[in-house]
Short mmCIF file of C-alpha atoms and ligand atoms in Angstrom, two decimals:
data_model
loop_
_atom_site.label_atom_id
_atom_site.label_comp_id
_atom_site.label_asym_id
_atom_site.label_seq_id
_atom_site.Cartn_x
_atom_site.Cartn_y
_atom_site.Cartn_z
CA MET A 1 275.59 139.35 77.50
CA VAL A 2 276.73 136.13 79.14
CA ASP A 3 273.78 134.14 77.81
CA ALA A 4 274.24 135.50 74.33
CA ALA A 5 277.95 134.66 74.50
CA ARG A 6 277.13 131.09 75.49
CA ALA A 7 274.77 130.82 72.55
CA ILE A 8 277.52 132.01 70.21
CA LEU A 9 279.84 129.25 71.45
CA ARG A 10 277.14 126.62 70.90
CA THR A 11 276.44 127.83 67.35
CA LEU A 12 280.12 127.70 66.51
CA ARG A 13 280.47 124.19 67.98
CA GLN A 14 277.40 122.89 66.23
CA ALA A 15 278.95 124.04 62.96
CA GLY A 16 281.97 121.87 63.77
CA HIS A 17 284.30 124.53 65.09
CA GLU A 18 286.28 124.84 68.26
CA ALA A 19 285.33 127.90 70.34
CA TRP A 20 286.23 129.32 73.76
CA TRP A 21 285.66 132.30 75.97
CA VAL A 22 289.03 133.96 76.54
CA GLY A 23 290.78 136.95 78.08
CA GLY A 24 289.27 139.46 80.51
CA CYS A 25 285.96 137.67 80.89
CA VAL A 26 287.52 134.38 82.00
CA ARG A 27 289.98 136.22 84.27
CA ASP A 28 287.26 138.31 85.90
CA ALA A 29 284.86 135.39 86.31
CA LEU A 30 287.57 133.31 88.03
CA LEU A 31 288.20 136.24 90.37
CA GLY A 32 284.50 136.44 91.15
CA ARG A 33 284.24 139.84 89.53
CA PRO A 34 281.41 140.97 87.24
CA VAL A 35 282.06 140.11 83.58
CA LYS A 36 281.70 143.08 81.19
CA ASP A 37 282.49 141.92 77.71
CA VAL A 38 282.95 138.41 76.47
CA ASP A 39 285.66 137.75 73.91
CA ILE A 40 285.52 134.50 71.97
CA ALA A 41 288.41 132.71 70.22
CA THR A 42 287.72 130.06 67.59
CA ASP A 43 289.29 128.13 64.74
CA ALA A 44 286.48 129.25 62.44
CA ARG A 45 287.64 131.69 59.75
CA PRO A 46 286.10 135.17 59.57
CA GLU A 47 284.01 134.29 56.51
CA GLN A 48 282.70 131.20 58.33
CA ILE A 49 281.80 133.24 61.37
CA ALA A 50 280.06 135.81 59.22
CA GLY A 51 277.99 133.01 57.69
CA LEU A 52 276.72 131.79 61.08
CA PHE A 53 275.40 135.03 62.63
CA ASN A 54 273.34 137.97 61.57
CA GLY A 55 274.80 141.41 61.33
CA VAL A 56 278.43 140.47 61.69
CA ARG A 57 280.95 143.25 61.15
CA LEU A 58 284.56 142.45 60.28
CA VAL A 59 287.07 144.66 61.99
CA GLY A 60 290.22 144.46 60.01
CA ALA A 61 289.43 141.18 58.28
CA SER A 62 293.15 140.53 58.03
CA PHE A 63 293.27 140.37 61.85
CA GLY A 64 290.42 137.88 61.86
CA VAL A 65 288.18 139.70 64.33
CA CYS A 66 284.40 139.63 63.88
CA VAL A 67 282.00 141.73 65.86
CA VAL A 68 278.75 139.88 66.52
CA PRO A 69 275.76 141.88 67.81
CA VAL A 70 274.14 140.36 70.94
CA GLY A 71 271.21 142.75 71.36
CA ASP A 72 270.78 145.95 73.43
CA GLY A 73 273.35 147.54 71.14
CA ARG A 74 276.05 145.30 72.63
CA PHE A 75 278.60 143.18 70.85
CA CYS A 76 280.75 140.12 71.28
CA GLU A 77 284.17 139.92 69.62
CA VAL A 78 284.76 136.61 67.91
CA ALA A 79 288.36 136.24 66.78
CA THR A 80 289.97 133.53 64.74
CA PHE A 81 292.96 131.85 66.46
CA ARG A 82 296.00 133.66 65.20
CA ARG A 83 299.72 133.97 65.35
CA ASP A 84 301.42 137.34 65.28
CA GLY A 85 304.34 137.76 62.88
CA ARG A 86 307.53 139.63 63.71
CA TYR A 87 306.88 142.95 65.45
CA ILE A 88 308.10 146.21 64.03
CA ASP A 89 308.49 149.60 65.73
CA LEU A 90 307.43 148.42 69.21
CA ARG A 91 303.76 148.66 68.26
CA ARG A 92 302.37 146.25 65.79
CA PRO A 93 303.11 142.94 64.16
CA GLU A 94 304.33 143.03 60.61
CA SER A 95 301.81 140.41 59.67
CA VAL A 96 299.14 138.30 61.26
CA SER A 97 298.26 134.79 60.18
CA PHE A 98 295.73 132.27 61.38
CA GLY A 99 297.10 129.65 63.71
CA THR A 100 296.28 127.06 66.32
CA ARG A 101 294.87 127.75 69.79
CA GLU A 102 298.43 127.28 71.11
CA ASP A 103 299.65 130.06 68.80
CA ASP A 104 296.71 132.19 69.95
CA ALA A 105 297.66 131.78 73.62
CA ARG A 106 301.32 132.56 72.94
CA ARG A 107 300.57 135.97 71.42
CA ARG A 108 298.50 137.17 74.39
CA ASP A 109 300.11 139.61 76.80
CA PHE A 110 299.79 138.10 80.30
CA THR A 111 299.13 134.59 81.56
CA ILE A 112 296.01 135.75 83.43
CA ASN A 113 294.68 137.01 80.04
CA ALA A 114 295.41 133.75 78.20
CA ILE A 115 292.96 131.39 79.90
CA TYR A 116 290.37 129.74 77.58
CA HIS A 117 287.13 128.47 79.05
CA ASP A 118 284.03 126.67 77.90
CA PRO A 119 281.20 127.56 80.30
CA ASP A 120 279.03 124.68 79.13
CA SER A 121 281.46 121.82 79.84
CA GLY A 122 283.46 123.72 82.46
CA ALA A 123 286.67 122.91 80.54
CA TYR A 124 289.77 125.12 80.58
CA PHE A 125 292.61 125.45 78.15
CA ASP A 126 295.35 127.14 80.14
CA PRO A 127 298.71 126.44 78.53
CA THR A 128 300.60 129.32 80.26
CA GLY A 129 299.56 128.67 83.86
CA GLY A 130 297.19 131.58 84.07
CA ARG A 131 295.02 130.07 86.75
CA GLU A 132 298.01 129.50 88.99
CA ASP A 133 299.07 133.14 88.57
CA LEU A 134 295.51 134.25 89.32
CA ALA A 135 295.66 132.25 92.55
CA CYS A 136 299.07 133.79 93.44
CA ARG A 137 297.79 137.23 92.31
CA LEU A 138 300.62 137.76 89.80
CA VAL A 139 300.86 139.60 86.51
CA ARG A 140 303.38 137.68 84.39
CA THR A 141 304.00 138.00 80.69
CA VAL A 142 303.40 135.04 78.42
CA GLY A 143 306.93 133.98 77.44
CA ASP A 144 310.08 136.06 77.76
CA PRO A 145 309.17 139.46 79.28
CA ILE A 146 311.85 141.47 77.51
CA ALA A 147 310.81 140.02 74.17
CA ARG A 148 307.10 140.63 74.83
CA PHE A 149 307.60 144.25 75.96
CA SER A 150 309.88 144.80 72.98
CA GLU A 151 307.15 143.63 70.63
CA ASP A 152 304.56 146.04 71.99
CA ALA A 153 305.49 148.76 74.46
CA LEU A 154 301.85 149.40 75.33
CA ARG A 155 302.07 146.20 77.37
CA LEU A 156 304.23 148.12 79.87
CA LEU A 157 301.18 150.18 80.77
CA ARG A 158 298.78 147.23 80.56
CA ALA A 159 300.90 145.39 83.15
CA VAL A 160 300.65 148.33 85.53
CA ARG A 161 296.94 148.71 84.87
CA PHE A 162 296.12 145.08 85.67
CA ALA A 163 298.41 145.06 88.72
CA ALA A 164 296.75 148.19 90.07
CA ARG A 165 293.16 147.35 89.27
CA LEU A 166 293.32 143.74 90.51
CA LYS A 167 295.72 144.56 93.36
CA PHE A 168 298.14 141.99 91.98
CA GLU A 169 301.94 141.99 92.21
CA ILE A 170 304.03 142.03 89.05
CA GLU A 171 306.12 138.86 88.87
CA THR A 172 309.85 139.61 89.40
CA GLY A 173 311.14 138.84 85.92
CA THR A 174 308.25 140.74 84.36
CA TRP A 175 308.91 143.69 86.67
CA GLU A 176 312.61 143.81 85.89
CA ALA A 177 311.88 143.75 82.18
CA LEU A 178 309.25 146.46 82.64
CA VAL A 179 311.77 148.73 84.37
CA ALA A 180 314.43 147.94 81.79
CA ARG A 181 312.07 148.76 78.91
CA ALA A 182 310.35 151.77 80.50
CA SER A 183 312.00 154.31 78.19
CA THR A 184 310.55 152.61 75.11
CA ILE A 185 307.08 153.83 76.08
CA SER A 186 307.79 156.93 73.96
CA ALA A 187 307.26 154.79 70.87
CA ILE A 188 303.54 154.55 71.64
CA SER A 189 301.20 157.26 70.38
CA PRO A 190 300.06 159.88 72.89
CA GLU A 191 296.42 158.88 72.30
CA ARG A 192 296.97 155.26 73.23
CA ILE A 193 299.03 156.24 76.24
CA ARG A 194 296.27 158.62 77.32
CA ASP A 195 293.54 156.00 76.96
CA GLU A 196 295.53 153.43 78.95
CA LEU A 197 296.26 155.99 81.70
CA THR A 198 292.57 156.96 81.79
CA LEU A 199 291.64 153.33 82.39
CA MET A 200 294.11 153.24 85.29
CA LEU A 201 292.86 156.48 86.78
CA THR A 202 289.18 155.59 86.56
CA GLY A 203 289.58 151.95 87.73
CA PRO A 204 289.94 150.61 91.26
CA HIS A 205 293.15 151.62 93.11
CA PRO A 206 294.28 154.52 90.91
CA ALA A 207 296.90 155.61 93.50
CA ARG A 208 298.49 152.18 93.26
CA ALA A 209 298.67 152.63 89.47
CA VAL A 210 300.47 155.99 89.85
CA ARG A 211 302.90 154.52 92.40
CA LEU A 212 303.68 151.58 90.13
CA LEU A 213 304.21 153.95 87.16
CA ASP A 214 306.62 155.92 89.34
CA GLU A 215 308.53 152.92 90.58
CA ALA A 216 308.83 151.58 87.02
CA GLY A 217 310.28 154.87 85.78
CA LEU A 218 307.24 155.53 83.59
CA LEU A 219 305.77 158.46 85.57
CA GLY A 220 308.81 160.68 85.00
CA ILE A 221 308.54 160.09 81.26
CA LEU A 222 304.77 160.37 80.81
CA LEU A 223 303.78 162.80 83.58
CA PRO A 224 306.87 164.52 84.98
CA GLU A 225 304.58 167.17 86.49
CA ILE A 226 303.19 164.50 88.86
CA ALA A 227 306.62 163.06 89.65
CA ALA A 228 307.64 166.63 90.57
CA LEU A 229 305.09 166.66 93.42
CA LYS A 230 307.18 164.21 95.43
CA GLY A 231 308.77 165.84 98.48
CA VAL A 232 306.91 169.15 98.08
CA GLU A 233 306.13 169.71 101.73
CA GLN A 234 303.00 171.60 102.71
CA SER A 235 301.40 172.86 105.90
CA PRO A 236 300.81 169.98 108.30
CA VAL A 237 297.73 171.84 109.60
CA HIS A 238 295.93 171.81 106.26
CA HIS A 239 297.57 168.64 105.01
CA PRO A 240 298.26 166.21 107.85
CA GLU A 241 298.52 163.45 105.24
CA GLY A 242 301.87 164.60 103.83
CA ASP A 243 303.50 166.21 100.79
CA VAL A 244 301.71 167.16 97.59
CA TYR A 245 302.37 163.79 95.95
CA VAL A 246 300.99 161.84 98.91
CA HIS A 247 297.99 164.16 98.97
CA THR A 248 297.35 163.78 95.23
CA LEU A 249 297.41 159.98 95.46
CA ALA A 250 295.03 160.10 98.40
CA VAL A 251 292.69 162.29 96.36
CA MET A 252 292.74 159.74 93.56
CA ASP A 253 291.74 156.94 95.92
CA ALA A 254 289.03 159.13 97.55
CA LEU A 255 287.25 159.69 94.22
CA GLU A 256 284.10 157.65 93.71
CA ASP A 257 282.99 156.40 90.27
CA ALA A 258 285.02 159.17 88.68
CA SER A 259 284.45 160.14 85.08
CA PRO A 260 287.65 160.38 83.02
CA VAL A 261 287.48 164.18 83.23
CA ALA A 262 287.11 164.14 87.05
CA ALA A 263 289.90 161.61 87.44
CA TRP A 264 292.35 163.63 85.29
CA ALA A 265 291.37 166.87 87.02
CA ALA A 266 291.92 165.23 90.41
CA LEU A 267 295.35 163.97 89.34
CA LEU A 268 296.37 167.39 88.05
CA HIS A 269 294.63 169.69 90.56
CA ASP A 270 297.78 170.62 92.52
CA ILE A 271 300.46 170.50 89.76
CA GLY A 272 300.94 174.27 90.11
CA LYS A 273 302.17 173.80 93.68
CA PRO A 274 305.90 173.15 93.23
CA ALA A 275 306.44 176.37 91.26
CA THR A 276 304.31 178.58 93.53
CA ARG A 277 305.55 177.33 96.91
CA GLU A 278 306.78 179.99 99.34
CA VAL A 279 307.76 179.84 102.97
CA ARG A 280 306.62 183.03 104.77
CA ASP A 281 308.56 184.79 107.53
CA ASP A 282 306.23 183.33 110.12
CA GLY A 283 306.98 179.85 108.78
CA ARG A 284 303.72 179.39 106.91
CA ILE A 285 303.90 177.56 103.58
CA THR A 286 301.78 179.09 100.79
CA PHE A 287 301.01 178.23 97.17
CA TYR A 288 299.32 181.43 95.96
CA GLY A 289 298.19 181.15 92.37
CA HIS A 290 298.76 177.40 92.12
CA ASP A 291 295.24 176.99 90.72
CA VAL A 292 295.85 179.45 87.88
CA LEU A 293 299.28 178.06 87.03
CA GLY A 294 297.96 174.55 87.44
CA ALA A 295 295.24 175.18 84.87
CA GLU A 296 297.85 176.39 82.38
CA MET A 297 299.98 173.33 83.04
CA ALA A 298 296.92 171.07 82.77
CA ALA A 299 296.12 172.56 79.40
CA ALA A 300 299.62 171.81 78.18
CA ILE A 301 299.40 168.19 79.42
CA CYS A 302 296.05 167.76 77.69
CA ARG A 303 297.57 169.01 74.45
CA ARG A 304 300.53 166.73 74.83
CA LEU A 305 298.22 163.73 75.36
CA ARG A 306 295.96 164.83 72.48
CA PHE A 307 292.81 165.11 74.55
CA PRO A 308 289.76 166.16 72.52
CA GLY A 309 289.27 169.92 72.97
CA GLU A 310 286.14 169.68 75.03
CA GLU A 311 287.63 167.26 77.52
CA ALA A 312 290.78 169.36 77.77
CA ASP A 313 288.67 172.43 78.50
CA ARG A 314 286.76 170.70 81.24
CA ILE A 315 289.83 169.27 82.92
CA THR A 316 291.55 172.65 82.76
CA ALA A 317 288.50 174.46 84.10
CA ILE A 318 288.19 172.13 87.06
CA VAL A 319 291.84 172.56 87.98
CA GLY A 320 291.48 176.34 87.71
CA ARG A 321 288.32 176.43 89.85
CA HIS A 322 289.26 173.95 92.54
CA MET A 323 290.15 176.60 95.19
CA ARG A 324 286.93 178.52 94.76
CA PHE A 325 285.00 176.29 97.15
CA MET A 326 287.05 177.80 99.96
CA ASP A 327 284.78 180.84 100.33
CA ALA A 328 281.51 179.28 99.16
CA HIS A 329 279.75 180.33 102.36
CA GLN A 330 280.39 184.03 101.52
CA TRP A 331 279.00 183.86 97.98
CA ASN A 332 275.93 185.94 97.19
CA ALA A 333 273.11 184.39 95.15
CA SER A 334 274.47 185.36 91.76
CA THR A 335 277.99 184.08 92.43
CA MET A 336 276.58 180.80 93.64
CA ARG A 337 274.27 180.39 90.68
CA ARG A 338 276.96 181.22 88.17
CA PHE A 339 279.30 178.71 89.80
CA LEU A 340 276.53 176.06 89.72
CA SER A 341 275.88 176.82 86.06
CA ALA A 342 279.31 175.56 84.94
CA PRO A 343 279.09 172.48 82.71
CA THR A 344 281.63 170.76 85.03
CA ILE A 345 279.78 171.37 88.27
CA ARG A 346 279.26 167.67 89.11
CA GLU A 347 282.89 167.01 88.47
CA ASP A 348 284.00 170.12 90.39
CA LEU A 349 282.04 168.74 93.34
CA ALA A 350 283.48 165.22 92.99
CA VAL A 351 287.07 166.52 92.89
CA HIS A 352 286.51 168.97 95.73
CA ARG A 353 285.02 166.25 97.93
CA ALA A 354 287.95 163.91 97.32
CA ASP A 355 290.36 166.82 97.90
CA CYS A 356 288.81 167.42 101.35
CA LEU A 357 288.55 163.79 102.32
CA ALA A 358 292.24 163.36 101.41
CA SER A 359 293.35 166.19 103.67
CA HIS A 360 291.49 167.86 106.56
CA GLY A 361 288.29 165.89 106.05
CA LYS A 362 285.95 168.89 106.45
CA LEU A 363 283.11 168.77 103.94
CA ASP A 364 281.12 171.89 104.94
CA ASN A 365 281.86 173.82 101.72
CA TRP A 366 281.10 170.78 99.63
CA VAL A 367 277.78 170.18 101.44
CA HIS A 368 276.87 173.84 101.04
CA VAL A 369 277.43 173.89 97.28
CA ARG A 370 275.98 170.48 96.68
CA ASP A 371 272.82 171.29 98.64
CA ARG A 372 272.27 174.43 96.59
CA LEU A 373 272.67 172.47 93.37
CA GLU A 374 270.30 169.74 94.54
CA GLY A 375 267.79 172.40 95.55
CA PHE A 376 267.57 173.68 91.99
CA VAL A 377 267.32 170.12 90.70
CA ALA A 378 264.51 169.27 93.16
CA ARG A 379 262.55 172.39 92.32
CA GLU A 380 263.14 171.79 88.60
CA GLU A 381 264.37 175.35 88.50
CA PRO A 382 267.09 176.38 86.04
CA VAL A 383 270.29 177.36 87.80
CA LEU A 384 270.42 180.52 85.75
CA PRO A 385 266.97 182.15 85.43
CA PRO A 386 265.57 183.17 82.02
CA PRO A 387 266.92 186.77 81.66
CA LEU A 388 264.44 189.61 82.19
CA VAL A 389 266.32 191.67 79.62
CA THR A 390 267.85 190.50 76.35
CA GLY A 391 270.15 192.02 73.72
CA ARG A 392 267.08 192.87 71.68
CA ASP A 393 265.74 194.97 74.58
CA LEU A 394 269.00 196.85 74.75
CA ILE A 395 268.76 197.72 71.04
CA ALA A 396 265.10 198.78 71.54
CA LEU A 397 266.34 201.08 74.32
CA GLY A 398 268.61 202.74 71.79
CA LEU A 399 271.88 201.21 72.92
CA ALA A 400 274.40 200.49 70.19
CA PRO A 401 275.27 196.77 69.92
CA GLY A 402 278.84 196.01 70.89
CA PRO A 403 281.10 194.22 73.28
CA ALA A 404 279.62 196.05 76.23
CA PHE A 405 276.27 194.27 75.73
CA ARG A 406 277.50 191.14 77.38
CA ARG A 407 278.67 193.03 80.43
CA ILE A 408 275.38 194.92 80.73
CA LEU A 409 273.30 191.72 80.35
CA ASN A 410 275.48 189.99 82.94
CA GLU A 411 274.97 192.88 85.34
CA VAL A 412 271.21 192.74 84.83
CA LEU A 413 271.20 188.99 85.36
CA ASP A 414 273.26 189.35 88.55
CA ALA A 415 270.80 192.01 89.90
CA GLN A 416 267.92 189.73 88.94
CA MET A 417 269.45 186.69 90.73
CA GLU A 418 270.19 188.77 93.83
CA GLY A 419 266.49 189.73 93.93
CA ARG A 420 267.16 193.41 93.21
CA LEU A 421 264.80 193.45 90.19
CA ALA A 422 261.23 192.29 90.58
CA GLY A 423 260.07 192.19 86.99
CA ARG A 424 260.80 193.07 83.40
CA GLU A 425 259.57 196.68 83.57
CA GLU A 426 261.73 197.38 86.61
CA ALA A 427 264.70 195.70 84.90
CA LEU A 428 264.32 197.87 81.78
CA GLU A 429 264.02 200.97 83.94
CA TRP A 430 267.18 199.88 85.81
CA VAL A 431 269.08 199.55 82.53
CA ARG A 432 267.82 202.92 81.30
CA ALA A 433 268.83 204.63 84.52
CA ARG A 434 272.20 202.98 84.69
CA PHE A 435 273.37 202.88 81.13
CA GLY A 436 271.43 205.70 79.56
CA THR A 437 270.05 205.67 76.05
CA GLY A 438 271.08 207.00 72.66
CA GLY A 439 274.33 205.08 72.39
CA GLU A 440 275.68 206.06 75.84
CA MET A 441 277.00 202.76 77.12
CA GLY A 442 278.13 203.89 80.50
CA THR A 443 281.47 202.70 81.87
P1 ATP B 1 289.49 144.65 80.23
O1 ATP B 1 288.68 144.13 81.33
O2 ATP B 1 290.31 145.84 80.58
O3 ATP B 1 288.77 144.77 78.94
P2 ATP B 1 290.83 142.52 78.84
O4 ATP B 1 291.79 141.45 79.32
O5 ATP B 1 289.55 142.10 78.25
O6 ATP B 1 290.62 143.51 80.03
P3 ATP B 1 291.32 143.84 76.33
O7 ATP B 1 292.16 145.05 76.08
O8 ATP B 1 289.88 143.93 76.14
O9 ATP B 1 291.67 143.36 77.82
O10 ATP B 1 291.92 142.68 75.41
C1 ATP B 1 291.35 141.40 75.34
C2 ATP B 1 292.45 140.35 75.37
O11 ATP B 1 293.29 140.55 74.20
C3 ATP B 1 293.35 140.38 76.54
O12 ATP B 1 292.83 139.65 77.60
C4 ATP B 1 294.64 139.76 75.98
O13 ATP B 1 294.55 138.35 75.96
C5 ATP B 1 294.64 140.24 74.55
N1 ATP B 1 295.41 141.50 74.38
C6 ATP B 1 294.93 142.77 74.42
N2 ATP B 1 295.85 143.68 74.20
C7 ATP B 1 297.02 142.98 73.98
C8 ATP B 1 298.36 143.34 73.70
N3 ATP B 1 298.72 144.63 73.60
N4 ATP B 1 299.26 142.37 73.53
C9 ATP B 1 298.90 141.06 73.63
N5 ATP B 1 297.65 140.65 73.92
C10 ATP B 1 296.70 141.58 74.10
MG1 MG B 2 288.09 143.45 77.31
#
C-alpha cells in the first residue's frame, strides 16, 4: 500500500502536478501507528488523474475524488484540492469547487487531519499547526469550532472518535463548541451515526468514547438506554467494579478485537437492568429477566439505528443469551451442542469473557464452553450431527406432515446427541414407539 502510494505521488509529480499524502495516513505515521489507507491530495483535475493511471474510478466526479487501484483489491483515494461552498442542513456543502492546497486544508475537520506530507522529500505542508497539536495530543477543529460543527454535525462524533481512539484531549474551544452543538446531531442520518459509533466501539479505548459522548451530552440523545445505566447500583459481591454503567464501560474495554456485532452486543448486554431491578427483603439486588427485556430493547435500538436485519438479529440474540453461560456446567450434551451451533457463538464467547473480566473475573464457564467448541473444531466434527431421522422418514412412517414435525425431529436429534440412539434403525423404532403411526402425532 505504502509503496504503491509513493509511486502514485511520483507519477503525478512527473506529470507536472503537485501531490501530497494527507489525512489519517500522515497523522498515524507521525504517531508511529500502522498506516491503513493512504489518501492523496493533488492539484491535478479528475480527468488528468484518470489519464495517468489504469482502472481509475471517479466517485462523484463533482467532488473530484478518484479511486486508483493499487493491487490486492486495494485502493488509494486521489482527490483534487477543493474548497467547500456554503453548507446547508448541517450535512453537506451546497457546492464544491476546485481550489488551492490552502483551501483544501481549510475544509478539513481537525488540524491533526490536515497535515500534508511528501514521503520522498520529507516535506510537510501544515498550515493549521497539526503537528503541534499531535505533539500536545489535542483534537482541535480547523478554524472556528462553532462554524465547523455547524457546517457538518457528523464532526461532533468524529471529534469524540479521534479523541478516544488516540487518547487525545479535545482542545477547550473545540470542546465547548461540541457541547454547545450537541443537540444538532439529530440532523445526521441514523446510518451515519451508527457507522461512526461502530468505529468508536470497535476501536481502541471504547469506554473513553462512551464517557466523552456522555460528557458532551451526546449519549443521552443517541443512546439514552446507556445513559440510564448510570447510578444503577448492583450487588457488590457479583459486581465489585460498581454500577451498571461502570460495569458496561469496563466490559467494552475488556473486549479484544471485537467485531461490530460483538461490540454493540457488549454495549447493550445489560440495558434491561434498570427496569428489572429489585431489592429483596434480605437486601439482595436482582435483575430477573433483564436478558429478555434487554434483547427487546436492543432490537428497538437496532431498528432506530437502521442496522441491517441480520446484524440486528445477531446483536439481539447475543444480548438475550448472555446469561445462559451461568449454568453451562449443568448442560447435557444436546443443550451444549445446540448452544454451540448458534451462528453467534464466537461473539457470545467474546462478550461473555469480557463480561466476566469486567466483574468477578471468573472464567470457568467461558473456558468450559470454549473448550467444547474447540474440541469440535479440532476433531473436524460438526457441532450438530447429521440427523439419523429426517422429515422424509417421518412421512414414510405414516406421520402426517405438519408443525409437529420440527418438534419430533428436534427430540430425535436431542436423543441422538445424548447418546440414547445408536443408529438409524434404533432411531426409527424410537420414533415409531413414541409417536405412533397412521397420523397419530403424539402430544
Ligand atoms: P481513519 O483512520 O479513521 O480513516 P481518517 O483521518 O483517514 O481516519 P477519513 O474519514 O478516512 O478519516 O477521512 C479522510 C480525511 O478527510 C480526514 O483526515 C479529513 O482530513 C477529511 N475529512 C473526513 N471527513 C470529514 C468531515 N466530515 N469534515 C471535514 N473533513 C473531513
Ligand atoms: Mg481514512
